[in-house]
Every structure is written in C-alpha cells, then in structure tokens.
Short mmCIF file of C-alpha atoms in Angstrom, two decimals:
data_model
loop_
_atom_site.label_atom_id
_atom_site.label_comp_id
_atom_site.label_asym_id
_atom_site.label_seq_id
_atom_site.Cartn_x
_atom_site.Cartn_y
_atom_site.Cartn_z
CA ALA A 1295 -114.47 5.43 15.33
CA PRO A 1296 -117.12 6.80 17.75
CA GLY A 1297 -114.46 8.54 19.91
CA SER A 1298 -112.61 10.11 16.97
CA PRO A 1299 -112.34 13.91 16.78
CA THR A 1300 -114.59 13.95 13.72
CA TRP A 1301 -117.49 12.29 15.55
CA LEU A 1302 -117.01 14.28 18.75
CA LEU A 1303 -117.13 17.49 16.69
CA PHE A 1304 -120.11 16.11 14.73
CA TRP A 1305 -122.15 15.58 17.91
CA GLY A 1306 -120.97 18.88 19.38
CA PHE A 1307 -122.16 20.63 16.24
CA PHE A 1308 -125.45 18.70 16.51
CA VAL A 1309 -125.95 20.47 19.85
CA CYS A 1310 -125.05 23.81 18.29
CA GLY A 1311 -127.67 23.34 15.58
CA PHE A 1312 -130.25 22.25 18.15
CA HIS A 1313 -129.62 25.35 20.27
CA VAL A 1314 -129.53 28.01 17.58
CA MET A 1315 -132.54 26.81 15.61
CA PHE A 1316 -134.68 26.09 18.66
CA ILE A 1317 -133.99 29.60 19.95
CA ALA A 1318 -134.23 31.36 16.57
CA THR A 1319 -137.50 29.63 15.74
CA HIS A 1320 -139.26 29.32 19.09
CA LEU A 1321 -137.94 32.13 21.34
CA PRO A 1322 -140.40 34.74 19.97
CA ALA A 1323 -143.34 32.36 20.55
CA TYR A 1324 -142.02 31.45 24.01
CA LEU A 1325 -141.87 35.11 24.99
CA VAL A 1326 -145.40 35.85 23.76
CA ASP A 1327 -146.63 32.70 25.50
CA ARG A 1328 -145.11 34.03 28.72
CA GLY A 1329 -146.95 37.36 28.37
CA MET A 1330 -144.20 39.50 26.88
CA PRO A 1331 -145.00 42.04 24.12
CA SER A 1332 -144.90 40.69 20.57
CA ASN A 1333 -141.84 42.79 19.68
CA ALA A 1334 -139.75 41.22 22.48
CA GLY A 1335 -138.82 38.30 20.22
CA ALA A 1336 -137.63 40.65 17.47
CA LEU A 1337 -135.58 42.59 20.02
CA ALA A 1338 -134.04 39.38 21.36
CA LEU A 1339 -133.07 38.12 17.90
CA ALA A 1340 -131.60 41.53 17.00
CA VAL A 1341 -129.46 41.42 20.14
CA VAL A 1342 -128.43 37.84 19.33
CA GLY A 1343 -127.34 38.94 15.85
CA THR A 1344 -125.34 41.86 17.19
CA GLY A 1345 -123.66 39.70 19.83
CA ASN A 1346 -122.88 37.09 17.19
CA ILE A 1347 -120.82 39.56 15.16
CA LEU A 1348 -118.63 40.40 18.15
CA GLY A 1349 -118.49 36.85 19.50
CA SER A 1350 -117.53 35.17 16.23
CA TYR A 1351 -114.68 37.62 15.79
CA LEU A 1352 -113.35 37.48 19.36
CA TRP A 1353 -113.55 33.71 19.88
CA ILE A 1354 -111.44 33.00 16.80
CA ARG A 1355 -108.96 35.71 17.86
CA TRP A 1356 -108.63 34.07 21.27
CA SER A 1357 -108.05 30.67 19.67
CA GLY A 1358 -104.61 31.76 18.52
CA GLY A 1359 -103.15 31.16 21.95
CA VAL A 1360 -105.71 28.93 23.66
CA SER A 1361 -106.83 25.36 23.03
CA LYS A 1362 -109.73 25.33 20.56
CA ARG A 1363 -111.31 22.30 22.23
CA LEU A 1364 -111.31 24.12 25.58
CA LEU A 1365 -112.82 27.22 24.00
CA LEU A 1366 -115.54 25.07 22.41
CA SER A 1367 -116.20 23.41 25.77
CA GLY A 1368 -116.47 26.86 27.32
CA ILE A 1369 -118.91 28.01 24.66
CA TYR A 1370 -121.25 25.04 25.15
CA LEU A 1371 -121.05 25.33 28.93
CA THR A 1372 -121.79 29.06 28.70
CA ARG A 1373 -124.89 28.26 26.64
CA ALA A 1374 -126.08 25.72 29.21
CA VAL A 1375 -125.58 28.15 32.09
CA ALA A 1376 -127.21 31.05 30.19
CA ILE A 1377 -130.27 28.95 29.40
CA ALA A 1378 -130.53 27.68 32.99
CA VAL A 1379 -130.32 31.20 34.41
CA PHE A 1380 -132.78 32.53 31.80
CA ILE A 1381 -135.51 30.06 32.69
CA MET A 1382 -134.93 30.47 36.46
CA VAL A 1383 -134.99 34.27 36.79
CA PRO A 1384 -138.17 36.32 36.48
CA LEU A 1385 -138.86 37.10 32.82
CA SER A 1386 -138.44 40.78 31.91
CA LEU A 1387 -137.14 42.81 28.99
CA ALA A 1388 -133.85 43.15 30.87
CA SER A 1389 -133.49 39.37 31.36
CA ILE A 1390 -134.35 38.82 27.69
CA VAL A 1391 -131.70 41.31 26.52
CA VAL A 1392 -129.02 39.86 28.82
CA PHE A 1393 -129.85 36.30 27.72
CA ALA A 1394 -129.84 37.31 24.05
CA ALA A 1395 -126.52 39.14 24.43
CA VAL A 1396 -124.85 36.14 26.08
CA MET A 1397 -126.32 33.70 23.57
CA GLY A 1398 -125.33 35.99 20.71
CA PHE A 1399 -121.77 36.12 21.99
CA VAL A 1400 -121.56 32.30 21.77
CA TRP A 1401 -124.08 31.88 18.92
CA LEU A 1402 -121.98 30.87 15.92
CA ALA A 1403 -118.56 31.21 17.54
CA THR A 1404 -118.50 27.42 17.25
CA VAL A 1405 -118.23 27.60 13.45
CA PRO A 1406 -114.79 29.20 13.02
CA LEU A 1407 -113.41 27.27 15.99
CA THR A 1408 -114.72 23.92 14.74
CA THR A 1409 -113.49 24.59 11.20
CA ALA A 1410 -110.06 25.62 12.51
CA LEU A 1411 -109.88 22.54 14.73
CA VAL A 1412 -110.75 20.19 11.85
CA GLY A 1413 -108.02 21.84 9.75
CA GLN A 1414 -105.53 21.72 12.63
CA ILE A 1415 -106.11 18.01 13.27
CA PHE A 1416 -106.57 16.68 9.73
CA GLY A 1417 -104.79 19.27 7.60
CA LEU A 1418 -106.13 21.66 5.00
CA ARG A 1419 -106.32 18.97 2.31
CA TYR A 1420 -109.31 17.31 4.00
CA VAL A 1421 -110.88 20.28 5.80
CA SER A 1422 -113.74 20.76 3.31
CA THR A 1423 -114.82 17.13 3.29
CA LEU A 1424 -114.50 16.58 7.02
CA PHE A 1425 -116.09 19.91 7.93
CA GLY A 1426 -118.96 18.99 5.59
CA ILE A 1427 -119.48 15.78 7.58
CA VAL A 1428 -119.29 17.67 10.88
CA PHE A 1429 -121.66 20.36 9.54
CA LEU A 1430 -124.20 17.66 8.69
CA GLY A 1431 -124.46 17.14 12.47
CA HIS A 1432 -125.33 20.82 12.83
CA GLN A 1433 -128.10 20.56 10.28
CA ILE A 1434 -129.57 17.41 11.83
CA GLY A 1435 -129.51 19.11 15.25
CA ALA A 1436 -131.14 22.20 13.73
CA PHE A 1437 -133.97 20.14 12.29
CA ILE A 1438 -134.55 18.22 15.52
CA GLY A 1439 -134.30 21.37 17.67
CA THR A 1440 -136.93 23.11 15.57
CA TYR A 1441 -139.28 20.21 14.99
CA ALA A 1442 -139.07 18.50 18.39
CA ALA A 1443 -139.65 21.79 20.21
CA GLY A 1444 -142.92 22.22 18.32
CA VAL A 1445 -143.99 18.65 19.00
CA ILE A 1446 -143.13 18.94 22.69
CA PHE A 1447 -144.92 22.28 23.00
CA ASP A 1448 -148.02 20.86 21.31
CA ALA A 1449 -147.98 17.87 23.66
CA THR A 1450 -147.28 19.74 26.91
CA GLY A 1451 -148.32 23.34 26.29
CA SER A 1452 -144.89 24.49 27.48
CA TYR A 1453 -141.30 24.90 26.26
CA LEU A 1454 -139.85 24.00 29.68
CA VAL A 1455 -138.86 20.46 28.68
CA VAL A 1456 -137.06 21.75 25.57
CA TRP A 1457 -135.18 24.33 27.62
CA GLN A 1458 -134.15 21.55 30.02
CA ILE A 1459 -133.03 19.34 27.13
CA SER A 1460 -131.03 22.29 25.78
CA ILE A 1461 -129.23 22.68 29.11
CA GLY A 1462 -128.39 18.97 29.22
CA LEU A 1463 -127.17 18.98 25.63
CA GLY A 1464 -124.94 21.98 26.35
CA VAL A 1465 -123.29 20.19 29.27
CA VAL A 1466 -122.84 17.01 27.19
CA ALA A 1467 -121.29 18.98 24.31
CA ALA A 1468 -118.93 20.75 26.72
CA LEU A 1469 -117.77 17.39 28.08
CA MET A 1470 -117.48 15.80 24.62
CA HIS A 1471 -114.90 18.34 23.48
CA LEU A 1472 -112.54 17.72 26.40
CA PRO A 1473 -111.04 14.41 25.16
CA ILE A 1474 -110.35 15.69 21.63
CA ASN A 1475 -106.65 15.35 20.77
CA GLU A 1476 -105.73 18.57 18.97
CA ARG A 1477 -102.46 17.26 17.56
CA SER A 1478 -102.24 16.86 13.81
CA VAL A 1479 -102.87 13.27 12.69
CA GLU A 1480 -99.72 13.59 10.56
CA SER A 1481 -97.63 14.06 13.72
CA MET A 1482 -99.20 11.11 15.55
CA PRO A 1483 -97.32 7.79 15.51
CA ILE A 1484 -98.81 5.11 13.27
CA PRO A 1485 -99.63 1.99 15.32
CA GLU A 1486 -97.80 -1.14 14.20
CA ARG A 1487 -99.87 -4.05 12.95
CA ALA A 1488 -99.32 -7.44 14.54
#
C-alpha cells in the first residue's frame, strides 16, 4: 500500500540518494563555478567523509532510546535547513566547511536507522528483502540527483534550482517519516474479513 512503512521508507531513501549523489557529484563543480579554488570541493568532500564516520556511529547509538522515525525525520529536516542556509549565506571556505560538516554528520546516518527500522517493523526474517526494496529507492534517487542536476545546470547555467529541489525533498522526507508506525507487524492485530 502507498502509505505502508516500506513505501514511506522507500521514498525517504529516494531523497537520501538524491541528496548524497547530487552533492558528491556536483558540489566541487558548483564551488568552482562560484569562484572558489579548485581544491575547495576536495576539502568539502573530505569533511563530509569525516563527519559521516562520527554521524553514522552516533545516530545509531541514539536510536536505542529514541524513535527511529523521529530521528530520520530530524536527519532529513537538518539536511533541508543546512542546504537552505548554505545557499543563502555568502560563500567562503568557512561556510563550505560548516556545510560539509553538518551534511557529513547526517550523510549516511539514514542507512543504519532505516535498516534497523525495517527490522524492527517486519522482523529479521524479511529485513534483507525489504531493505533491498527500500535501498532501490536510494539508488533511483541517486541516479536522478546526479543526472537531473547536470541537465538542469546545462539548461539554466546554475545549480540554484537543484538546491531548491533538494530543500523541498528534505522537508517532504522529514514529513513522510512521521506517520510510520514503528510497532512490529507481528504485534499488530489482524483485521477481520467480512
């Protein structure tokens, strides 16, 4: 069903893929296009990678006592806010490093949380199959985020529209995780047939 946890997580992961591959692929070109030195993109991606190590570890640690769906909502909302602030403030090496650190902290933190949530809801027996379906959403989003950004840049000469789309997608993903019922399907009552 379209409102089932599997599909909500699928579309949330679509947004994750869109974000990470758009940024990983196009951020260096965006920075050069905006007049930054050519090594600024490498610096940004190095900071993202470092932040990702810390973020992936801490987010899953926090999930032990906090709702995973709320953490996922917070991650997507953080991405949307970080992107909005990044494109609004004057571009500098400092703003690039802060943006990269924040994005790194929420970069792939979605992966352990989404996997854990799939296992929590559907049980470990089905986690590989269902996570595979959800991860397909990530890969589709990654393709579209990479390809569409190039097409839009070629058509407009700017990445602004893609940044704006990324903000909107982050807000949508944050909202999509809120209705997810985290209870195990095995503990939910089976509806009676008429």
